Amino acid sequence: MSATRFARQSLAALLIGWLTTGGALANERWVILGGDIAETIAALGADIEVVARDDTVLHPLEMAALPSVGYLRQLSAESVLSVAPDRVLAAGHSGPKEVLEQLEAVGVTVDVIDAPADLSSIAEKVRTVAQHTQRQQRGDELATSLTATLERLAALPPLPDTRAMFILHHSGLTPRVAGSDTAAHIALDAVGLDNAFGDMAGYQSVAAEALAKEAPALVIMSQRGLDALGGENALWQLPGMRLTPAGREQRLIVIDDQALLGFGPRTPDQLFTLRQDIEALLGTEQVSR
Amino acid sequence: MITSASHDRYRPLLPLSRTARVLSGFTLALLIALGWGAASGALGVSPWALINGSADELSVQVWWQLRLPRLLLGVAVGAMLAGSGAAMQGLFRNPLADPTLLGLASGAGLFVALWIVLFQGSAAGSLYGQFAAGFLGALSVCLVVFGIAKRQGGGSAAVMSLLLAGLAINTLAGAGGGVLAFIASDDQLRQLSLWGMGTLTNALWRTTAVALALIAVALWLLIRSARELDLLQLGESTAHAAGLDATCLKRRVVVATSLGVGLCVALTGVIGFLGLLVPHCLRLWLGPGHRLLLPASMLGGALLLVVADTLARTLGAPAEIPVGLLTSLLGGPYFLYLLMRRNRAC
């Protein structure tokens, strides 16, 4: 499923939604917390009046253009209430929990979509959001197609053994690299790469010698992370980077971290894109379509 | 000002009228601050509209469910921190004693953090666990610091070693927090960072009510110790001759401050320097008598924290500035100024 097809489907869904909803939700004011939830609502074409979002909602653009109530992990009840919401649909990691409790105490309906951060929960998340926004049928269709995409990805022939590293950003003197128990680790695994730093857990700062020792053949970063680092040249200048196969060959893939790591409806397609980029870079002759 | 609240100027009783004047003045100022705090925030809810019933349902709910518990928590925490500072300064006979500087707050913080990382349980259960952890943390630090102070006796050597002990404990607690942050899961990390900044944002009735009750007990214990603290300023032996049971007094003050500070930290994180700043300024203004100084410090601390928190809520609205940041910005320079003055005096 390409991006254009996704856009077409979303548009069609929007149209159908607009024609078929009875307007049961039309007069409620919604606040959406969490980029993945916002993307899911857009993909479902839910006919709801979203009045505000949080800082992590960057897609779709019309949702990102709404006023923000702050960062979803550090909410303040009054700033959410300042947009006079009736309902809040929040990603599982929204918080602090006390603030959600305060919102409920004031009479706002708060629904938390508590989906674990893994690929198999994407479909479930879509169905749950669909239920909350009365788009069950569209939700089922979307969930089925996303699951099918993930299954196709899993069925691809294995890549040649490739050790890759995902750099989140640069913290002070050392890059912060994804270990296991991270969204990035799941993504690397899903496209058939070995995470060179899979032995450590979470995002950790990694020293120059560890880079040389783990010898990743490929670096994956988001454009934002790369910009913060100071561009591609700065990446290869990092201490120890020249001692890695990735540094010697200057093998880098830039990804859209929101789409790839948010585990929303765009993630399966993004995984496919990443897989194709890897194949192009490694010069393998496999065709993943 | 090398040692503490001048031992030689001990006055048995302040004229009641002055005490009453000062305390009622503070109470009035606190009420005005509460009125201002009640009226300001990200949402405009005017108290008048609430009083004459013209406010809409949402405003009424916001006021009762969010703003009122938060204001009350601000009063309780401010009073507790400043009251603890005043009592500790009296107990150690040392104007630089303060829950933040001596490491009580960070010790409590470390224990709470440990508790979060080790036994993260259900919300209700975890809250009382966090209270207990904060109390134990503050208490153990208090005992360590006390041991050091006892060995040193009075004088400037004691001030120095107290400060060094506080520095060491703060450093240790900081390092411990770092280790915990390193091993904590993503969820736990978020919880740690949230209360680490010092904020009243989590005020809920169910937590605030418990906190108010326990803090009231701690404050009452401190107020009850005022006369004995005055006696203690004469020096241990003189106080003993005057019939003071110093051990009992110390125990009471240590338990009350540890309970109060531990509770404050568990609920709101570390809000720095209230305990140093408020009693210190008030002692310069009102003199060293604890019967006035303790309640005045409590009211002053409540006033300062309510004002600071209202600023924290409104300055960067809709975002919130952690109020601990504001109080430290006020208190840090003041502490430096005190140190410089001490050095000039030496």
XYZ file of C-alpha atoms in Angstrom:
635
model
C 0.000 0.000 0.000
C 1.687 3.188 -1.127
C 1.334 6.596 0.389
C -0.894 7.792 -2.420
C -3.160 4.814 -2.010
C -3.327 5.503 1.690
C -4.252 9.098 0.993
C -6.902 7.987 -1.504
C -8.382 5.579 0.991
C -8.420 8.202 3.698
C -10.129 10.662 1.393
C -12.715 8.112 0.362
C -13.274 7.237 3.995
C -13.713 10.888 4.834
C -16.295 11.266 2.095
C -18.194 8.150 3.092
C -18.006 9.192 6.705
C -19.348 12.592 5.914
C -22.247 11.089 3.997
C -23.169 8.416 6.518
C -22.694 9.639 10.071
C -25.856 10.505 11.850
C -24.075 13.355 13.606
C -24.241 11.625 16.975
C -20.738 12.850 17.768
C -20.943 15.990 15.739
C -21.612 18.374 18.578
C -18.938 17.065 20.941
C -15.587 18.816 21.266
C -12.660 16.379 21.231
C -9.071 16.724 22.341
C -6.679 14.188 20.839
C -3.522 13.263 22.743
C -0.923 11.195 20.917
C 0.343 11.244 17.345
C -0.693 7.649 16.686
C -4.255 8.303 17.868
C -4.509 11.398 15.663
C -3.253 9.457 12.629
C -5.723 6.669 13.341
C -8.619 9.120 13.544
C -7.574 10.630 10.235
C -7.229 7.208 8.616
C -10.672 6.233 9.864
C -12.134 9.455 8.533
C -13.904 9.882 11.839
C -16.473 12.637 11.733
C -15.684 14.313 15.029
C -14.930 17.877 15.950
C -11.328 17.906 17.150
C -10.605 21.234 18.862
C -7.098 20.687 20.189
C -4.193 18.252 20.183
C -0.908 17.743 22.008
C 2.640 18.456 20.874
C 3.187 14.948 19.519
C 0.445 15.327 16.883
C 2.331 16.346 13.743
C 0.292 14.498 11.152
C -2.082 14.993 9.344
C -1.393 18.670 8.798
C -4.942 19.871 9.491
C -4.741 18.164 12.885
C -1.267 19.615 13.514
C -2.635 23.087 12.759
C -4.962 22.929 15.778
C -3.980 24.589 19.060
C -1.826 22.400 21.296
C -2.535 21.756 24.975
C 1.105 20.891 25.706
C 3.208 17.744 25.720
C 1.189 14.610 26.385
C 3.460 13.313 29.137
C 3.307 16.599 31.054
C -0.281 17.689 30.773
C -1.889 20.297 32.933
C -5.600 19.986 33.569
C -6.332 23.661 33.127
C -4.660 23.919 29.753
C -6.717 20.972 28.469
C -9.877 22.476 29.962
C -9.158 25.869 28.402
C -10.443 24.515 25.062
C -13.691 23.395 26.762
C -13.539 19.737 25.675
C -16.306 17.190 26.082
C -14.106 14.204 25.342
C -10.420 13.397 25.505
C -8.997 10.499 23.541
C -5.532 9.810 24.878
C -2.650 7.518 24.050
C -1.692 5.114 26.830
C 1.412 7.035 27.809
C -0.450 10.302 28.391
C -0.058 11.690 31.834
C 0.416 12.401 34.588
C -2.430 10.075 35.536
C -3.527 12.570 38.203
C -4.284 15.114 35.490
C -6.485 12.635 33.599
C -8.216 11.964 36.914
C -8.717 15.697 37.430
C -10.284 15.987 33.969
C -12.719 13.195 34.757
C -13.522 14.841 38.089
C -14.508 17.967 36.189
C -16.834 15.916 33.995
C -14.813 15.396 30.810
C -15.053 11.908 29.302
C -11.506 10.585 29.150
C -10.750 7.463 27.111
C -7.239 6.084 27.266
C -6.187 3.843 24.386
C -3.771 1.630 26.252
C -2.088 -0.338 23.492
C 1.319 -1.909 24.044
C 4.014 -0.487 21.775
C 4.314 -3.317 19.292
C 3.255 -4.055 15.746
C 0.557 -6.572 16.596
C -1.324 -3.967 18.629
C -1.736 -1.537 15.707
C -4.842 -3.302 14.427
C -6.299 -3.466 17.916
C -5.636 0.244 18.399
C -7.423 1.025 15.139
C -10.454 -1.011 16.204
C -10.592 0.636 19.625
C -10.368 4.153 18.219
C -12.997 3.166 15.648
C -15.316 2.062 18.431
C -14.918 5.344 20.291
C -15.607 7.355 17.151
C -18.411 5.109 15.815
C -16.519 3.981 12.719
C -16.475 0.268 13.487
C -16.900 -0.925 9.901
C -14.151 1.284 8.509
C -12.033 0.303 11.496
C -12.374 -3.386 10.712
C -11.418 -2.822 7.063
C -8.398 -0.716 7.990
C -7.256 -3.130 10.701
C -7.494 -6.065 8.298
C -5.501 -4.313 5.605
C -2.813 -3.174 8.081
C -2.495 -6.721 9.424
C -2.198 -8.049 5.889
C 0.592 -5.565 5.131
C 2.480 -6.641 8.240
C 2.037 -10.300 7.324
C 3.437 -9.647 3.837
C 6.407 -7.941 5.427
C 7.011 -10.881 7.742
C 6.838 -13.311 4.834
C 9.636 -11.619 2.864
C 12.831 -13.621 2.406
C 15.451 -12.801 5.044
C 18.024 -10.086 4.370
C 21.698 -11.008 4.472
C 22.930 -10.633 8.064
C 23.156 -6.880 8.598
C 23.943 -5.180 11.878
C 22.250 -1.806 12.086
C 22.027 0.912 14.702
C 19.273 3.431 15.304
C 20.408 6.812 16.625
C 17.700 8.716 18.435
C 19.545 12.002 18.823
C 22.701 13.398 20.254
C 22.918 13.923 23.996
C 25.862 16.048 24.939
C 28.941 14.191 23.848
C 27.618 10.820 22.791
C 24.823 9.620 20.527
C 21.779 8.045 22.160
C 21.249 4.681 20.545
C 18.253 2.359 20.628
C 18.667 -0.910 22.497
C 16.014 -3.563 22.968
C 12.607 -2.659 24.479
C 12.314 0.296 22.111
C 10.063 1.048 19.166
C 13.161 1.361 16.989
C 14.300 -2.148 17.961
C 10.935 -3.567 16.947
C 11.138 -1.741 13.615
C 14.688 -2.985 12.879
C 13.609 -6.493 13.742
C 10.497 -6.281 11.566
C 12.451 -5.344 8.441
C 14.977 -8.126 9.029
C 17.937 -6.199 10.469
C 19.967 -7.142 13.548
C 20.072 -4.373 16.129
C 23.799 -4.032 16.825
C 22.950 -2.726 20.290
C 20.200 -5.228 21.100
C 22.048 -6.360 24.246
C 21.267 -3.149 26.096
C 17.772 -2.028 27.044
C 16.199 1.303 26.238
C 17.815 4.331 24.655
C 21.324 4.730 26.035
C 24.328 6.913 25.380
C 26.972 4.872 23.613
C 30.702 5.531 23.714
C 33.093 5.510 20.785
C 34.642 2.158 21.648
C 31.271 0.469 21.852
C 30.541 1.720 18.334
C 33.718 0.143 17.077
C 33.056 -3.075 18.955
C 29.457 -3.559 17.817
C 30.391 -2.665 14.234
C 27.039 -1.645 12.743
C 26.989 -1.758 8.950
C 24.137 0.688 8.669
C 22.876 3.776 10.535
C 19.195 4.656 10.712
C 18.075 8.061 11.907
C 15.167 10.444 11.629
C 15.569 13.675 9.692
C 14.959 15.598 12.916
C 17.682 13.652 14.693
C 20.058 14.259 11.818
C 19.314 17.987 11.771
C 19.912 18.211 15.509
C 23.222 16.454 15.042
C 24.257 18.937 12.363
C 23.770 16.952 9.179
C 25.245 13.832 7.660
C 28.851 15.027 7.788
C 28.591 15.562 11.529
C 27.265 12.020 11.882
C 30.300 10.465 10.236
C 32.555 12.711 12.353
C 31.250 11.214 15.596
C 34.060 9.611 17.588
C 34.345 5.939 16.713
C 32.014 6.170 13.743
C 34.863 5.820 11.248
C 35.786 2.508 12.854
C 32.427 0.982 11.912
C 31.507 -0.531 8.528
C 28.621 1.957 8.368
C 31.027 4.859 8.854
C 33.561 3.581 6.337
C 30.892 3.085 3.666
C 28.805 6.038 4.889
C 25.635 3.964 4.868
C 22.725 5.950 6.287
C 18.972 5.653 5.916
C 16.803 8.582 6.994
C 13.319 7.657 8.157
C 10.164 9.481 9.180
C 10.200 8.626 12.869
C 6.632 9.740 13.476
C 5.284 7.432 10.814
C 7.631 4.524 11.478
C 7.837 4.448 15.260
C 4.427 5.777 16.289
C 2.811 2.364 15.693
C -0.111 4.092 14.044
C -1.781 3.271 10.721
C 1.192 4.584 8.701
C 3.723 2.263 10.319
C 3.256 -0.903 8.193
C 3.768 1.059 4.945
C 6.760 2.847 6.408
C 8.312 -0.498 7.332
C 7.969 -1.540 3.707
C 9.592 1.689 2.554
C 12.449 1.137 4.994
C 12.902 -2.426 3.771
C 13.122 -1.206 0.162
C 15.628 1.483 1.138
C 17.770 -1.130 2.846
C 17.665 -3.410 -0.170
C 18.592 -0.527 -2.457
C 21.484 0.427 -0.191
C 22.810 -3.074 0.264
C 22.372 -3.784 -3.456
C 20.413 -6.953 -2.902
C 18.397 -8.194 -5.815
C 15.293 -9.098 -3.863
C 12.073 -7.431 -4.790
C 9.800 -6.874 -1.842
C 6.566 -6.295 -3.650
C 26.103 36.450 62.447
C 28.334 33.517 63.148
C 26.109 31.358 65.243
C 22.410 31.059 65.465
C 19.555 33.209 66.594
C 21.425 35.211 69.195
C 21.389 33.241 72.431
C 21.897 36.318 74.515
C 18.799 38.150 73.351
C 16.319 35.575 74.583
C 13.037 37.223 75.449
C 10.625 35.175 77.573
C 7.454 36.545 76.021
C 6.705 38.783 73.090
C 4.012 41.316 73.731
C 0.874 39.518 72.711
C -0.434 42.429 70.745
C 2.562 42.338 68.430
C 2.245 38.596 67.912
C -1.407 39.007 67.141
C -0.700 41.922 64.804
C 1.945 40.090 62.834
C 0.005 36.843 62.555
C -3.233 38.514 61.545
C -1.330 40.593 58.991
C 0.124 37.415 57.505
C -3.253 35.712 57.555
C -4.805 38.631 55.701
C -2.008 38.613 53.108
C -2.454 34.868 52.672
C -6.191 35.300 52.130
C -5.539 37.976 49.511
C -3.009 35.689 47.794
C -5.538 32.851 47.860
C -8.125 35.114 46.291
C -5.683 36.059 43.560
C -4.649 32.437 43.076
C -8.280 31.361 42.910
C -9.003 33.908 40.212
C -6.053 33.200 37.954
C -5.044 30.249 35.863
C -5.212 28.968 32.324
C -9.000 29.170 32.624
C -10.571 32.418 33.714
C -12.814 31.522 36.644
C -13.787 34.571 38.636
C -14.480 34.012 42.328
C -17.282 36.583 42.180
C -19.098 34.588 39.527
C -18.768 31.560 41.797
C -20.098 33.439 44.797
C -23.117 34.971 43.084
C -23.847 31.772 41.171
C -23.448 33.164 37.661
C -20.551 30.833 36.814
C -21.159 28.009 34.370
C -20.960 24.358 35.348
C -17.441 23.841 33.994
C -16.024 26.803 35.911
C -17.581 25.589 39.141
C -16.183 22.101 38.581
C -12.735 23.436 37.696
C -12.707 25.553 40.783
C -13.770 22.826 43.181
C -11.897 19.933 41.643
C -8.661 21.579 40.508
C -8.005 24.966 41.938
C -9.187 24.611 45.507
C -7.226 21.413 46.330
C -4.200 22.941 44.655
C -4.393 26.143 46.687
C -4.857 24.172 49.894
C -1.935 21.912 49.034
C 0.155 25.021 48.390
C -0.776 26.394 51.819
C 0.017 23.090 53.532
C 3.316 22.428 51.755
C 4.501 26.030 52.059
C 3.662 26.119 55.773
C 5.314 22.750 56.338
C 8.560 23.541 54.538
C 8.998 26.969 56.107
C 7.889 25.713 59.535
C 10.374 22.838 59.291
C 13.097 25.287 58.349
C 12.337 27.483 61.336
C 12.206 24.540 63.726
C 15.415 22.988 62.385
C 17.249 26.292 62.608
C 16.158 26.476 66.239
C 17.046 22.876 66.978
C 20.512 23.021 65.420
C 20.933 26.578 66.686
C 22.091 27.358 63.219
C 20.566 29.829 60.778
C 21.508 27.777 57.726
C 19.622 24.622 58.641
C 16.977 23.932 56.025
C 15.313 20.770 54.698
C 16.765 21.330 51.218
C 20.298 22.281 52.192
C 20.711 19.534 54.771
C 19.547 16.932 52.279
C 16.251 15.975 53.958
C 14.295 16.765 50.829
C 16.642 14.952 48.476
C 16.888 12.003 50.873
C 13.114 11.777 50.898
C 13.164 12.143 47.131
C 15.630 9.294 46.731
C 13.540 6.992 48.905
C 10.396 7.859 46.971
C 12.243 7.218 43.716
C 13.485 3.878 45.036
C 9.963 3.040 46.043
C 8.628 3.900 42.581
C 11.260 1.777 40.860
C 11.018 -1.197 43.222
C 7.321 -1.436 44.067
C 5.337 0.400 41.492
C 1.865 -0.742 42.411
C -1.678 0.485 42.138
C -2.319 4.210 42.355
C -4.000 4.266 45.763
C -1.637 1.802 47.403
C 1.370 3.447 45.910
C 0.486 6.847 47.290
C 0.675 5.802 50.939
C 3.769 3.803 50.107
C 5.317 6.950 48.696
C 4.362 8.895 51.819
C 6.022 6.259 53.978
C 9.101 6.162 51.755
C 9.419 9.957 51.883
C 9.097 9.937 55.667
C 11.734 7.221 56.065
C 14.097 8.995 53.685
C 13.799 12.319 55.475
C 14.071 10.632 58.871
C 17.264 8.725 58.054
C 18.926 11.837 56.663
C 17.794 13.812 59.692
C 19.360 11.250 62.039
C 22.651 11.254 60.124
C 22.837 15.041 60.116
C 21.908 15.100 63.768
C 24.697 12.718 64.641
C 27.174 14.983 62.893
C 25.833 18.114 64.573
C 25.988 16.482 68.008
C 29.628 15.561 67.621
C 30.525 19.113 66.623
C 28.741 21.036 69.348
C 27.989 24.661 68.494
C 29.980 27.331 66.721
C 30.995 27.885 63.156
C 32.674 24.481 62.830
C 29.241 22.935 63.293
C 27.740 25.147 60.583
C 30.491 24.098 58.223
C 30.182 20.392 58.896
C 26.383 20.545 58.675
C 26.603 22.187 55.295
C 29.218 19.685 54.155
C 27.041 16.820 55.380
C 24.119 18.304 53.477
C 26.268 18.674 50.394
C 27.418 15.068 50.654
C 23.863 13.795 51.127
C 22.544 15.900 48.258
C 25.347 14.595 46.047
C 24.682 11.010 47.070
C 20.965 11.377 46.535
C 21.608 12.934 43.145
C 23.878 10.052 42.183
C 21.339 7.542 43.505
C 18.668 9.244 41.435
C 20.934 8.977 38.416
C 21.435 5.258 38.962
C 17.683 4.791 39.349
C 17.014 6.760 36.184
C 19.485 4.474 34.434
C 17.735 1.259 35.477
C 14.143 2.529 35.501
C 11.682 1.565 32.808
C 10.213 4.212 30.553
C 7.067 4.478 32.665
C 8.949 4.752 35.930
C 11.302 7.302 34.453
C 8.370 9.515 33.596
C 7.056 9.273 37.133
C 10.481 10.085 38.535
C 11.019 13.128 36.369
C 7.553 14.447 37.097
C 7.870 14.856 40.809
C 11.568 15.620 40.631
C 10.855 19.105 39.401
C 8.710 20.267 42.287
C 5.166 21.065 41.265
C 1.703 21.235 42.782
C 0.057 20.083 39.580
C -0.970 16.690 40.933
C -3.279 18.055 43.605
C -6.298 15.775 43.827
C -8.792 15.752 46.656
C -7.991 12.179 47.631
C -4.289 12.948 48.056
C -4.634 16.509 49.277
C -7.068 15.550 52.036
C -4.661 12.980 53.486
C -1.749 15.370 53.159
C -3.625 18.194 54.881
C -4.479 15.991 57.854
C -0.935 14.660 58.311
C 0.692 18.043 57.761
C -1.674 19.583 60.314
C -0.401 17.032 62.848
C 3.235 17.826 62.023
C 2.627 21.581 62.236
C 0.911 21.198 65.573
C 3.871 19.203 66.925
C 6.208 22.007 65.850
C 4.048 24.797 67.293
C 3.930 22.890 70.569
C 7.732 22.881 70.673
C 8.074 26.670 70.392
C 8.711 27.422 74.055
C 11.202 24.585 74.425
C 13.056 25.715 71.319
C 13.357 29.144 72.909
C 14.873 27.525 76.000
C 17.272 25.527 73.885
C 18.751 28.748 72.482
C 20.325 29.305 75.922
C 22.571 26.294 75.346
C 21.996 22.674 76.257
C 23.193 22.807 79.872
C 21.314 25.985 80.774
C 18.195 24.650 79.123
C 18.567 21.417 81.053
C 18.891 23.338 84.295
C 15.725 25.212 83.389
C 13.960 21.867 83.197
C 14.011 21.201 79.458
C 13.858 17.607 78.301
C 16.067 18.127 75.266
C 15.885 14.524 74.047
C 12.117 14.594 73.959
C 12.144 17.936 72.143
C 14.638 16.725 69.545
C 12.680 13.564 68.948
C 9.465 15.516 68.461
C 10.973 18.078 66.082
C 12.842 15.450 64.061
C 9.761 13.253 63.656
C 7.533 16.209 62.793
C 9.904 17.683 60.204
C 10.688 14.289 58.682
C 7.011 13.421 58.473
C 6.101 16.790 56.987
C 9.004 17.134 54.579
C 8.776 13.487 53.490
C 5.101 13.932 52.762
C 5.643 17.175 50.852
C 8.359 15.605 48.718
C 6.278 12.496 47.999
C 3.408 14.683 46.815
C 5.085 17.613 45.151
C 8.754 16.776 44.601
C 11.532 18.996 45.867
C 10.506 22.626 46.301
C 13.705 24.273 47.391
C 14.728 27.037 49.739
C 11.363 27.925 51.302
C 12.658 26.515 54.572
C 15.784 28.653 54.429
C 14.440 31.858 53.011
C 11.245 32.438 54.973
C 12.355 31.798 58.584
C 15.609 33.592 57.955
C 14.040 36.819 56.768
C 11.409 36.639 59.476
C 13.992 36.124 62.212
C 15.758 39.291 61.092
C 12.474 41.140 61.210
C 10.649 39.634 64.177
C 13.501 38.464 66.375
C 14.332 34.944 67.501
C 11.322 34.058 69.698
C 9.892 30.812 68.332
C 6.392 31.412 69.631
C 6.024 34.106 67.003
C 8.640 32.885 64.557
C 7.189 29.402 64.024
C 3.590 30.375 63.183
C 4.772 33.431 61.228
C 7.136 31.241 59.193
C 4.328 28.815 58.478
C 2.027 31.578 57.284
C 4.866 33.220 55.364
C 5.813 29.960 53.679
C 2.214 29.321 52.720
C 1.967 32.863 51.344
C 5.169 32.570 49.329
C 4.295 29.184 47.850
C 0.734 30.181 46.926
C 2.077 33.303 45.185
C 4.889 31.356 43.471
C 2.510 28.630 42.335
C 0.026 31.144 40.959
C 2.890 32.698 38.988
C 3.975 29.220 37.865
C 0.464 28.563 36.578
C -0.003 31.882 34.824
C 3.378 33.117 33.545
C 3.803 30.493 30.860
C 0.146 29.476 30.414
C -0.999 27.104 29.041
C 2.288 25.435 29.987
C 3.311 25.332 33.636
C 6.646 26.340 35.068
C 7.635 23.926 37.854
C 7.189 25.951 41.025
C 10.333 24.393 42.526
C 12.263 26.164 39.816
C 10.836 29.535 40.866
C 11.519 29.053 44.575
C 15.081 27.916 43.864
C 15.627 30.943 41.649
C 14.568 33.097 44.593
C 16.386 31.098 47.240
C 19.683 30.282 45.546
C 20.928 33.867 45.233
C 19.713 34.658 48.745
C 21.724 31.747 50.098
C 24.823 32.971 48.275
C 24.285 36.426 49.755
C 24.071 34.927 53.251
C 27.317 33.032 52.741
C 29.064 36.169 51.556
C 27.851 38.078 54.591
C 29.098 35.312 56.870
C 32.502 35.447 55.247
C 32.687 39.200 55.742
C 31.823 38.727 59.401
C 34.554 36.122 59.909
